[in-house]
XYZ file of C-alpha atoms in Angstrom:
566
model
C 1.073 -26.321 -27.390
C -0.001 -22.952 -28.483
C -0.068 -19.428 -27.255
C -2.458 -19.664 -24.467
C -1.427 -22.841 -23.101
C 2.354 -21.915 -23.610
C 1.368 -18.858 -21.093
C -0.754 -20.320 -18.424
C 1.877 -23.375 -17.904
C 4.685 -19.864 -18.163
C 2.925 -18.599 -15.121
C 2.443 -21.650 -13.300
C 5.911 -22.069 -13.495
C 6.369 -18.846 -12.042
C 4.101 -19.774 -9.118
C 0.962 -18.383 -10.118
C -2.326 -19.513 -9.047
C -4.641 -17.142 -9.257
C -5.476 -14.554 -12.095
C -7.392 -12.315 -11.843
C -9.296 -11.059 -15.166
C -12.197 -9.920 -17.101
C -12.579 -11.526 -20.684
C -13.243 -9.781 -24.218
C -12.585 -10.122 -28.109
C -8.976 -10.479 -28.144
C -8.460 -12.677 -25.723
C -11.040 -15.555 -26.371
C -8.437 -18.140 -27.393
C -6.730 -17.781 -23.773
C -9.571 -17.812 -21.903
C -10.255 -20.625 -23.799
C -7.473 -21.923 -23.118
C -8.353 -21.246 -19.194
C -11.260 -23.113 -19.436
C -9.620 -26.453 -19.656
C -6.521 -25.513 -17.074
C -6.497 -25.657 -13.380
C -5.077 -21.985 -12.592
C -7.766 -20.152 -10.719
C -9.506 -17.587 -12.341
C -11.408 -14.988 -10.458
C -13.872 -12.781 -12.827
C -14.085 -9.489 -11.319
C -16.874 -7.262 -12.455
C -14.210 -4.241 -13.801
C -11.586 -4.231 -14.895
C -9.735 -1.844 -12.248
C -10.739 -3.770 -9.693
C -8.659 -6.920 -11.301
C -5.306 -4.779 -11.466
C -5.880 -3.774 -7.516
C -6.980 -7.174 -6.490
C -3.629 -8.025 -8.046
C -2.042 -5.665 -5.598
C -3.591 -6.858 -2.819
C -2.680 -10.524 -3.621
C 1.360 -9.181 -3.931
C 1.199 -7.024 -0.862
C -0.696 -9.454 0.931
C 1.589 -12.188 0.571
C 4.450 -10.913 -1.312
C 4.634 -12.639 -4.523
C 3.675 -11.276 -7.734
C 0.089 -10.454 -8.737
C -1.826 -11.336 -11.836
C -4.122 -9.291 -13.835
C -5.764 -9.973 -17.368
C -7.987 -8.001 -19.589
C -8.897 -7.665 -22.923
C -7.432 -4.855 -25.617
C -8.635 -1.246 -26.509
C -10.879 0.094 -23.331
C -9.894 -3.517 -21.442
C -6.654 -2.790 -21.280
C -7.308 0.908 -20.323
C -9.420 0.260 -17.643
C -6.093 -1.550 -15.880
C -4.261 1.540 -16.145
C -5.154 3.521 -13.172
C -4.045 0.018 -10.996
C -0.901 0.016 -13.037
C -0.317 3.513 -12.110
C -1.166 2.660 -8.402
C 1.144 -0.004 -8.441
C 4.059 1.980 -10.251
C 3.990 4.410 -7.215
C 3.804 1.802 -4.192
C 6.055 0.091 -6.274
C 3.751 -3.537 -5.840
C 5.095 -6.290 -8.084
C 2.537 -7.278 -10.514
C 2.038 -8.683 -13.963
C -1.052 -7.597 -16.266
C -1.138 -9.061 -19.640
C -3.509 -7.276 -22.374
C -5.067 -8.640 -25.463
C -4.410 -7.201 -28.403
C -5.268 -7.240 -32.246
C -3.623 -8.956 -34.428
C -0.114 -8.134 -35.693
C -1.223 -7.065 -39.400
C -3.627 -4.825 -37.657
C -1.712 -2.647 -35.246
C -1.742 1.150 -36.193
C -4.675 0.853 -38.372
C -7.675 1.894 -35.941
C -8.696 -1.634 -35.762
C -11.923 -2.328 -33.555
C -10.693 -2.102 -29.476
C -7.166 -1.046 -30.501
C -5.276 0.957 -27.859
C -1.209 1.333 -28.125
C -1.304 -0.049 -24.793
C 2.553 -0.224 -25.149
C 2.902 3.322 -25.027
C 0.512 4.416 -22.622
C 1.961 2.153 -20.536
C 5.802 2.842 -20.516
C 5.469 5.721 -18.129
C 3.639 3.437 -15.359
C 5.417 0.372 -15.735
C 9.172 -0.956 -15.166
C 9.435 -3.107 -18.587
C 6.995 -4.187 -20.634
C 6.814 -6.323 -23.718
C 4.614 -7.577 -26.730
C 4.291 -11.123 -28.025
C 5.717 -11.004 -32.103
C 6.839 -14.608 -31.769
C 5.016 -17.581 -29.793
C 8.412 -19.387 -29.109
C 9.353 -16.485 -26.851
C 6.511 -16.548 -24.746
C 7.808 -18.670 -21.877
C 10.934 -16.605 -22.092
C 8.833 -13.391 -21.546
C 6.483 -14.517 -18.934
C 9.727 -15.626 -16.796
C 11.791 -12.225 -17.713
C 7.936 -10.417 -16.629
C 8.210 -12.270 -13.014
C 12.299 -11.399 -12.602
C 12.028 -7.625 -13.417
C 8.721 -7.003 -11.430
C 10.202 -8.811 -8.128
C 13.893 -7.721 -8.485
C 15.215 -4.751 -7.204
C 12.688 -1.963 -6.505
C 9.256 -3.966 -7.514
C 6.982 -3.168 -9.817
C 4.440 -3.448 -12.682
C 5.054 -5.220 -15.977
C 3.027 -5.435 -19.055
C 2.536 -8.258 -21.454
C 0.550 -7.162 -24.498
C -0.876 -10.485 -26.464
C -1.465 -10.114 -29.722
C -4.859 -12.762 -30.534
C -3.090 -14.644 -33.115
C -0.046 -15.169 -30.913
C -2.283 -17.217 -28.712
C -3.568 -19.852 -30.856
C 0.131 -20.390 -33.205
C 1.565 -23.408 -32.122
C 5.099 -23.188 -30.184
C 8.007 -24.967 -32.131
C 10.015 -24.983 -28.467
C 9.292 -24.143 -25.156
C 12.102 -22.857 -23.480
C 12.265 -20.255 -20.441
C 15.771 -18.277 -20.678
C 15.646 -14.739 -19.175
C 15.635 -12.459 -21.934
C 18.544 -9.752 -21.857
C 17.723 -6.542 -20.152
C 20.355 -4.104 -20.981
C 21.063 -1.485 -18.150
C 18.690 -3.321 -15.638
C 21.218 -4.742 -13.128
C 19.560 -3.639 -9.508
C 22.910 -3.221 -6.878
C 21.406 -5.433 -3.760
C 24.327 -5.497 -1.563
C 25.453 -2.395 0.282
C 28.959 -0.740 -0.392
C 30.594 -2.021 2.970
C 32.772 1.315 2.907
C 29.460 3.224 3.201
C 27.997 1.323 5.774
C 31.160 1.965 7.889
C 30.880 5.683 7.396
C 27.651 5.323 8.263
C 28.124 3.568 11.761
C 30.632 6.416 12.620
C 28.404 8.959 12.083
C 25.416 6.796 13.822
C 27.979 6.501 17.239
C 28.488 10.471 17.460
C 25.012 10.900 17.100
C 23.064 12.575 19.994
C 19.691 12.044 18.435
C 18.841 9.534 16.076
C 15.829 8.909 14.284
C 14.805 6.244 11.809
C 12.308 6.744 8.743
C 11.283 3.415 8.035
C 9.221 2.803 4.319
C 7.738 0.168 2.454
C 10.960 -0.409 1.009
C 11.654 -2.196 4.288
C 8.305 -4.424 3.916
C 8.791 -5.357 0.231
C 12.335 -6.484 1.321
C 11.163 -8.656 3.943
C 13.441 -6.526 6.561
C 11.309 -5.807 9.484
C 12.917 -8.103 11.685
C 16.624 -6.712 11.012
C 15.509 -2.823 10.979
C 13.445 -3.658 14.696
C 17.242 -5.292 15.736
C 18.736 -2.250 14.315
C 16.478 0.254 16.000
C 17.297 -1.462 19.486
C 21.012 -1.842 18.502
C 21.288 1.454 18.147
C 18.432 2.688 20.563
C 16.568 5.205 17.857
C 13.268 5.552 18.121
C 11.192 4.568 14.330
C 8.915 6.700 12.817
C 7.128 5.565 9.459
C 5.682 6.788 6.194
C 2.177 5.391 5.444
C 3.592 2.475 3.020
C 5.852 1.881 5.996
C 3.169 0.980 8.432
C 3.874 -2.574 9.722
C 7.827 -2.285 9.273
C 8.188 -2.319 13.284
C 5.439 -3.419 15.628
C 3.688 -0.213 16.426
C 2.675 -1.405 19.857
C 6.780 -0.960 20.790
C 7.578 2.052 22.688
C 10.235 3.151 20.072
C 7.788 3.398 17.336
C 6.506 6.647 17.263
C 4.024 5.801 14.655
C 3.324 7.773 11.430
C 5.079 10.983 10.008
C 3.584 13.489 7.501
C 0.541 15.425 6.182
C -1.830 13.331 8.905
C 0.962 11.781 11.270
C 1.198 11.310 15.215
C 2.020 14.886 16.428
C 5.037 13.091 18.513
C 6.362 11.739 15.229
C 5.981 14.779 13.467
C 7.080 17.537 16.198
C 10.030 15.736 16.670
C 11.812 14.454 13.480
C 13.337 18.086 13.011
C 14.797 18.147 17.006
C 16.757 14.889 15.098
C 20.470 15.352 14.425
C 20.454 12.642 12.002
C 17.633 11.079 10.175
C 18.285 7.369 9.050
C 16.322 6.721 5.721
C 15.361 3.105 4.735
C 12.932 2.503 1.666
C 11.290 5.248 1.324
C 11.440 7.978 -1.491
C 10.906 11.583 0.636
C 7.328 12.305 -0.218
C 5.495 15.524 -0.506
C 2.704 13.957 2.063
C 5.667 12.823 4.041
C 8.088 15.751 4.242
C 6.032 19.228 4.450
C 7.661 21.775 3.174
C 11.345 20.022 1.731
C 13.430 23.735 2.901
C 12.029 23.475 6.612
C 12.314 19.438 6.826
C 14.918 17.834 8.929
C 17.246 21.636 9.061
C 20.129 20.203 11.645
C 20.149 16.727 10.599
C 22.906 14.317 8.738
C 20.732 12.619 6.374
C 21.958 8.304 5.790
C 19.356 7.495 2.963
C 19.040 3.579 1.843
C 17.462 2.621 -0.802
C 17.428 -0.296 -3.694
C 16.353 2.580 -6.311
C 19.515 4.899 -6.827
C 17.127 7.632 -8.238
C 15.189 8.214 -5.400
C 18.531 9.162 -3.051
C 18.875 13.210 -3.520
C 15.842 13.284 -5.484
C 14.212 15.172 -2.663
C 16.183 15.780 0.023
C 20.215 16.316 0.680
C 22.283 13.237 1.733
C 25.324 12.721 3.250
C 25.555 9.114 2.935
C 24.141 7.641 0.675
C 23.989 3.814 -0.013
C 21.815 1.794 -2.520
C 21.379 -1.616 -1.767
C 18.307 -3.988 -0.678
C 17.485 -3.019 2.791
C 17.434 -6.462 4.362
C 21.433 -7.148 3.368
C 21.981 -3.648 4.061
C 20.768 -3.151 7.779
C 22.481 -6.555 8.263
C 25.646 -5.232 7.519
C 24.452 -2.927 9.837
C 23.644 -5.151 12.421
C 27.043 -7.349 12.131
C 29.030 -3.528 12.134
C 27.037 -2.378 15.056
C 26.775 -5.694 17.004
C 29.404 -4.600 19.928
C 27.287 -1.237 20.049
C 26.822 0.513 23.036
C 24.559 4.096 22.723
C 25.979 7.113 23.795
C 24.182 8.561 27.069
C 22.415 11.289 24.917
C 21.163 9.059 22.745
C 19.525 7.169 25.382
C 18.000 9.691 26.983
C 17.096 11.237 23.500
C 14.367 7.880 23.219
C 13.206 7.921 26.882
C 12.058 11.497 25.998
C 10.200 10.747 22.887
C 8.914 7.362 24.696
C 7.230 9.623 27.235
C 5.880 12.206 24.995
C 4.689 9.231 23.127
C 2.506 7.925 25.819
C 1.192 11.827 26.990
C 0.420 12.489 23.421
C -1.714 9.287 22.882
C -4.574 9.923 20.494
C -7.773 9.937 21.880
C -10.396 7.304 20.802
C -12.642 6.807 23.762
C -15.519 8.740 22.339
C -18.806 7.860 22.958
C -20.687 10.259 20.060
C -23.354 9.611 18.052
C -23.104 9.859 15.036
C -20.113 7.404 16.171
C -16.480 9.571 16.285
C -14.311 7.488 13.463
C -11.803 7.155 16.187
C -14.040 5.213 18.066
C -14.811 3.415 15.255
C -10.924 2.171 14.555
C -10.283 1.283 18.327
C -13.455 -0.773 18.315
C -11.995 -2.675 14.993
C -8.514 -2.999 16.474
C -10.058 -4.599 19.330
C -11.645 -7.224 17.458
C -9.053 -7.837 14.941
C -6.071 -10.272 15.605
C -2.577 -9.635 14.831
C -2.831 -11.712 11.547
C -5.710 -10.027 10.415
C -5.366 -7.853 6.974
C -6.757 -4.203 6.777
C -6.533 -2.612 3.743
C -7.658 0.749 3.078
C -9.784 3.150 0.367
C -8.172 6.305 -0.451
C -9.657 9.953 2.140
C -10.009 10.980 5.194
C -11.355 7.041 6.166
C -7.878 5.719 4.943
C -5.974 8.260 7.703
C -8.146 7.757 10.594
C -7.303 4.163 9.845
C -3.731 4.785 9.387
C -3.441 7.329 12.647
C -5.596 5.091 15.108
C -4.776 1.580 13.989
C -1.708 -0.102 15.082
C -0.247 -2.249 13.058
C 2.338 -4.963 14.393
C 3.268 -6.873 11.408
C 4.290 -6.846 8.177
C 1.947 -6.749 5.068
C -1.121 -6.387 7.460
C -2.041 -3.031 6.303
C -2.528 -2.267 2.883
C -3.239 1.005 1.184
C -2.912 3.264 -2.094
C -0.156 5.016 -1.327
C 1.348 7.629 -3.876
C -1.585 8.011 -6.155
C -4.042 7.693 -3.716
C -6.663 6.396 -6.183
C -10.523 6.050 -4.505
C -11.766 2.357 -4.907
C -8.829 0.819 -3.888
C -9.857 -0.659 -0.795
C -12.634 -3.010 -1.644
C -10.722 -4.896 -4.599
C -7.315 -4.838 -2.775
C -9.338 -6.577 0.021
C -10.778 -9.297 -2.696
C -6.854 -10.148 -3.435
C -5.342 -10.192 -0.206
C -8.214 -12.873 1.302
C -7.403 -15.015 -1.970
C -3.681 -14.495 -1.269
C -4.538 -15.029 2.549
C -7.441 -17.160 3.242
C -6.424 -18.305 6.615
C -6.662 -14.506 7.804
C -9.460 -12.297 8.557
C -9.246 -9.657 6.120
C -11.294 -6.104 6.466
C -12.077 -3.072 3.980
C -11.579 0.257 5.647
C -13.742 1.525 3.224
C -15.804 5.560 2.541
C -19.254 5.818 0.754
C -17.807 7.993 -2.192
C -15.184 5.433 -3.068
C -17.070 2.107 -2.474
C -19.606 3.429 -5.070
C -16.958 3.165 -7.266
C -16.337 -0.430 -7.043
C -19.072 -1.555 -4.833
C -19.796 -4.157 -8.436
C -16.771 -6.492 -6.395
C -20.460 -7.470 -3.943
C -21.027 -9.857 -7.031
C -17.201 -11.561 -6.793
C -17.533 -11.800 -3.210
C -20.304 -13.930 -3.705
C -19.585 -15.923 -5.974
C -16.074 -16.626 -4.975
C -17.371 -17.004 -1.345
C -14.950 -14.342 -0.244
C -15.730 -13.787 3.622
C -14.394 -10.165 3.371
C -15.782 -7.903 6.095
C -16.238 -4.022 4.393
C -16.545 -1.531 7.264
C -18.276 1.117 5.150
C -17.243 4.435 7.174
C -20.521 6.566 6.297
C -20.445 10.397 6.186
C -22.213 11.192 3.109
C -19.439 13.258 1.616
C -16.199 13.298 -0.344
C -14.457 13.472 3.671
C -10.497 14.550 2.880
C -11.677 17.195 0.210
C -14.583 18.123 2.358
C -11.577 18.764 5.307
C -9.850 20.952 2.726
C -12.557 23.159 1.912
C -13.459 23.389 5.530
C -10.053 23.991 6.811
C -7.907 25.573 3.795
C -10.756 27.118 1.824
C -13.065 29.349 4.657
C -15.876 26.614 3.889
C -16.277 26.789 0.600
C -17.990 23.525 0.270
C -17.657 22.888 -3.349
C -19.329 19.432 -4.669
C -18.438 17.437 -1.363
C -21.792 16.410 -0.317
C -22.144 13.086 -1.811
C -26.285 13.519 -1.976
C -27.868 10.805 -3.130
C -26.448 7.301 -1.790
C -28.021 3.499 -1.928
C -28.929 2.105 1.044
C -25.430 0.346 1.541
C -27.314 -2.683 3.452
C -29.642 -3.421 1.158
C -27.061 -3.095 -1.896
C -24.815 -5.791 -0.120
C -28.040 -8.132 0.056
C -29.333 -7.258 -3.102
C -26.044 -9.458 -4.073
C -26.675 -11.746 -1.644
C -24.032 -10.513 1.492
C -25.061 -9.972 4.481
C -25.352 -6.072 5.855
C -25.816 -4.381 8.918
C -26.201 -0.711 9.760
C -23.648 0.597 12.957
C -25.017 3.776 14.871
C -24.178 2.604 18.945
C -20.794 2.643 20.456
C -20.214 -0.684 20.764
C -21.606 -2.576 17.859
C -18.367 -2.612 15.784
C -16.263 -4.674 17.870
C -19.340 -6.870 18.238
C -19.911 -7.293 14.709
C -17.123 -7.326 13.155
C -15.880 -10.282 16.161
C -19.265 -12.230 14.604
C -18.007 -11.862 11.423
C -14.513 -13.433 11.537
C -16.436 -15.974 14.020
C -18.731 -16.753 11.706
C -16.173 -16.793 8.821
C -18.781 -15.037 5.929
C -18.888 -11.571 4.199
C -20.320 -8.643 5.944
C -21.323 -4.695 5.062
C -20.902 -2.398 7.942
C -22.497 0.404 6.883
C -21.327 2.940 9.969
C -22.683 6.430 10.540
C -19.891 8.497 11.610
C -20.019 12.162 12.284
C -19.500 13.774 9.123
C -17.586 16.998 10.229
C -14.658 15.397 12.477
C -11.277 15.700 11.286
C -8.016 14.475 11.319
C -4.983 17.114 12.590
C -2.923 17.885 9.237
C -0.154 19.449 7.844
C -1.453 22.060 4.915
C 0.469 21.815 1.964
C 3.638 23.662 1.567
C 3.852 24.299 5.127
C 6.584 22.263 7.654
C 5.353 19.149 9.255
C 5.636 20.739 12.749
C 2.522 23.221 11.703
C -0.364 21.047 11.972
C -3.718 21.962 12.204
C -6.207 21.000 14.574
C -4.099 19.253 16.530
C -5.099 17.025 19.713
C -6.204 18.243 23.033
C -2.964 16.949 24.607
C -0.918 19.584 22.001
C -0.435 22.338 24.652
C 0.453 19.609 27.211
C 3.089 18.729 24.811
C 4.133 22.358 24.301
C 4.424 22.786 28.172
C 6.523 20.224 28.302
């Protein structure tokens, strides 16, 4: 057995069946290799797109994603998905080519240290010296990415490594020193915890995607009614609690629900699970949460005081944790404030509703998400592109499952949504899977048309058309007196005829109406579909300007003075 073969049977082993890759010069032997194995390989047409169709395979269905590419500007090119998953912490595995041993540091043709640029975007990563340790390293790869707080490994394959001949195959984890992620809760914290949860008159619970990647959304929606707090989320969060519940209050931050976000600082303590205090989540950190007792949990014990103040902390996984809750709490009865603290924010909930029943045209983008929720079932898979698509999305689409909405979180990187798409319907091909997806980032990646052809992909893009660059254009409208500096996209394809210039079907959405009607013939008709929708380009979300708290939003609904009155 050699290199290549030695790795393909490691990741089988692991549980992979799907990589996908783009090939090149250093990594002919294992696509060689490839060519007479049964692992599915699916051949994007860049090289970004295979690292984020990697993500959307692990968030999808939450094992570990595969990504492959060649050395030197190969390897590079799965950077900026490395990076993406670093920050949404998404469990994935990219191996690199590389050039041979003897010709590392010597400018050899598509060199990159790929091992350095890497270590600041990755958990662990490693490089092949010996082929007898490459089942070893392919099994360590899988442990460290899904353990504790998940993540992004790197295996850099050096070309001669994959064509020497293994002398044994063996698959012991390699020794990490210092990695050792604490899972279970310190039981002395949780107790503090529950005292300080019974005096508590108003309770609130930030849910993140801590609480998704830990499978937990069952014992944190037991919690929430144990302890009858009402369950706000970040935007990684989204799908930890069925958003349809009358506790959720939906969304907090930069573009949340104005009932989530005029609320979390009337909370006297703020629960914490899984999520690491963002910028886009917090506003400004000295006017966040003022009265509150802060409980933060989290498996990552250097994202507790990072950003905000605790006063209890406890690291642990968040399913064992909340069900040490749960057992501590399971006698529970709220206090009466508490109680009436949720049928308050319940009824605020329902006055401050966001509107969607628009009948504009150009189409309103609310519209546009309503008439997409309608048609979509509860197993159905939206993930998102990165601007002011991805928040209208976000804000107007409930989501009541787990790893049913998937978007680029921390970095926020444009062309996400397409690829991410590609890899969850692979991961999932029993569910309907849609691309929330903007003209300025789908040119980026719109290449993928060709892989959902020839994979036979029936991915449905709902191309959200406004013929600019719509979060920066909000900006410079809002923050910036108009200064509309390079926004206006100019120039764009016809988006229908691109899609069946690669041989998917297209369809241009103007009427109120034809959304829910096409995108219902779509998933009917199980095939691929671009929705190229004309949206009014000038209608924005409510936000929170950076730097300020996340009560001061800006343009905020009709229903805001309502609130105010009441």
């Amino acid at each position: 057995m050699n290199g290549g073969e030695a790795i393909l049977k490691a990741l089988k082993e692991q549980g992979v069946d799907t990589i996908f890759g783009y090939p090149g010069g250093t990594v002919i032997p294992l696509y060689d290799s490839i060519y007479d194995d049964d692992i599915r390989h699916i051949l994007v047409r860049h090289e970004q797109c295979a690292a984020h169709a990697a993500e959307g395979y692990a968030r999808a269905s939450g094992k570990v994603g595969v990504c492959l590419a060649t050395s030197g500007p190969g390897a590079t090119n799965l950077i900026t998905g490395i990076a993406d998953a670093y920050m949404d912490s998404t469990p994935i595995v990219a191996i690199t080519g590389q050039v041979n041993l003897s010709a590392i540091g010597n400018d050899a043709f598509q060199e990159a240290d790929i091992m350095g640029i890497s270590m600041p975007i990755t958990k662990h990563n490693y490089q092949i010296h010996d082929p007898d340790t490459i089942p070893s390293i392919v099994k360590s790869s899988f442990d460290i990415a899904s353990t504790g707080r998940q993540g992004p490994v790197l295996i850099d394959f050096p070309k001669e490594m994959q064509v020497r001949e293994l002398n044994k195959y063996e698959t012991t984890l390699i020794e990490t020193p210092g990695y050792n992620p604490t899972l279970k809760g310190n039981i002395k914290q949780v107790k503090k915890a529950c005292k300080m949860i019974k005096n508590s008159q108003k309770p609130m619970i930030l849910a993140g995607g801590g609480v998704i990647a830990a499978g937990a959304n069952k014992e944190l929606e037991k919690f929430a009614k144990i302890i009858d707090a009402p369950v706000v989320t970040t935007l990684m969060g989204k799908g930890a609690v069925p958003e349809d519940e009358d506790y959720a209050l939906g969304m907090l931050g930069m573009h949340g629900r104005l009932v989530a976000n005029k609320n979390i600082n009337k909370s006297d303590l703020l629960i914490a699970i899984g999520c690491r205090f963002s910028d886009r989540t917090t506003g400004k950190i000295d006017e966040f949460i003022p009265n509150a007792k802060v409980i933060h949990i989290d498996v990552d014990p250097a994202e507790i005081g990072k950003n905000i103040d605790v006063d209890i902390p406890i690291v642990g996984d968040a399913k064992n944790v909340l069900e040490m809750f749960n057992k501590e709490l399971n006698s529970y009865k709220p206090n009466v404030d508490a109680v009436s603290w949720l049928t308050e924010l319940e009824s605020k909930k329902e006055l401050l509703k966001p509107r969607d029943n628009y009948d504009d045209v150009p189409l309103m983008p609310q519209r546009v998400i309503r008439e997409i929720s309608e048609a979509l079932t509860e197993d159905s898979i939206v993930t998102t592109d990165v601007g002011l698509h991805q928040m209208f999305a976000a804000h107007y689409f409930n989501v009541n499952k787990p790893r049913k909405f998937i978007s680029s979180g921390g970095l926020g990187t444009m062309g996400y949504g397409f690829p991410a798409a590609i890899g969850a319907k692979v991961a999932c091909e029993d569910d309907p899977v849609l691309a929330v997806v903007g003209d300025g980032g789908f040119m980026m990646v719109s290449q993928e048309l060709a892989t959902v052809h020839d994979y036979d992909l029936p991915v449905i893009i709902a191309l959200l058309d406004n013929r600019k660059l719509g979060m920066v254009y909000q900006w410079q409208s809002l923050l910036y007196d108009g200064r509309l500096s390079e926004t206006d996209l100019g120039t764009v394809p016809d988006f229908v005829k691109l899609a069946e210039s690669y041989g998917i079907n297209g369809e241009n959405i103007t009427k109120p109406g034809e959304t829910k009607k096409a995108v219902s013939k779509a998933i009917k008709d199980n095939e691929a579909i671009l929705l190229n929708i004309d949206i009014k380009p000038n209608e924005f979300l409510p936000m929170v300007p950076p730097g300020s708290a996340v009560e001061d939003i800006l343009g905020e609904y009709e229903l805001a003075k309502d609130f105010e009155d009441n």
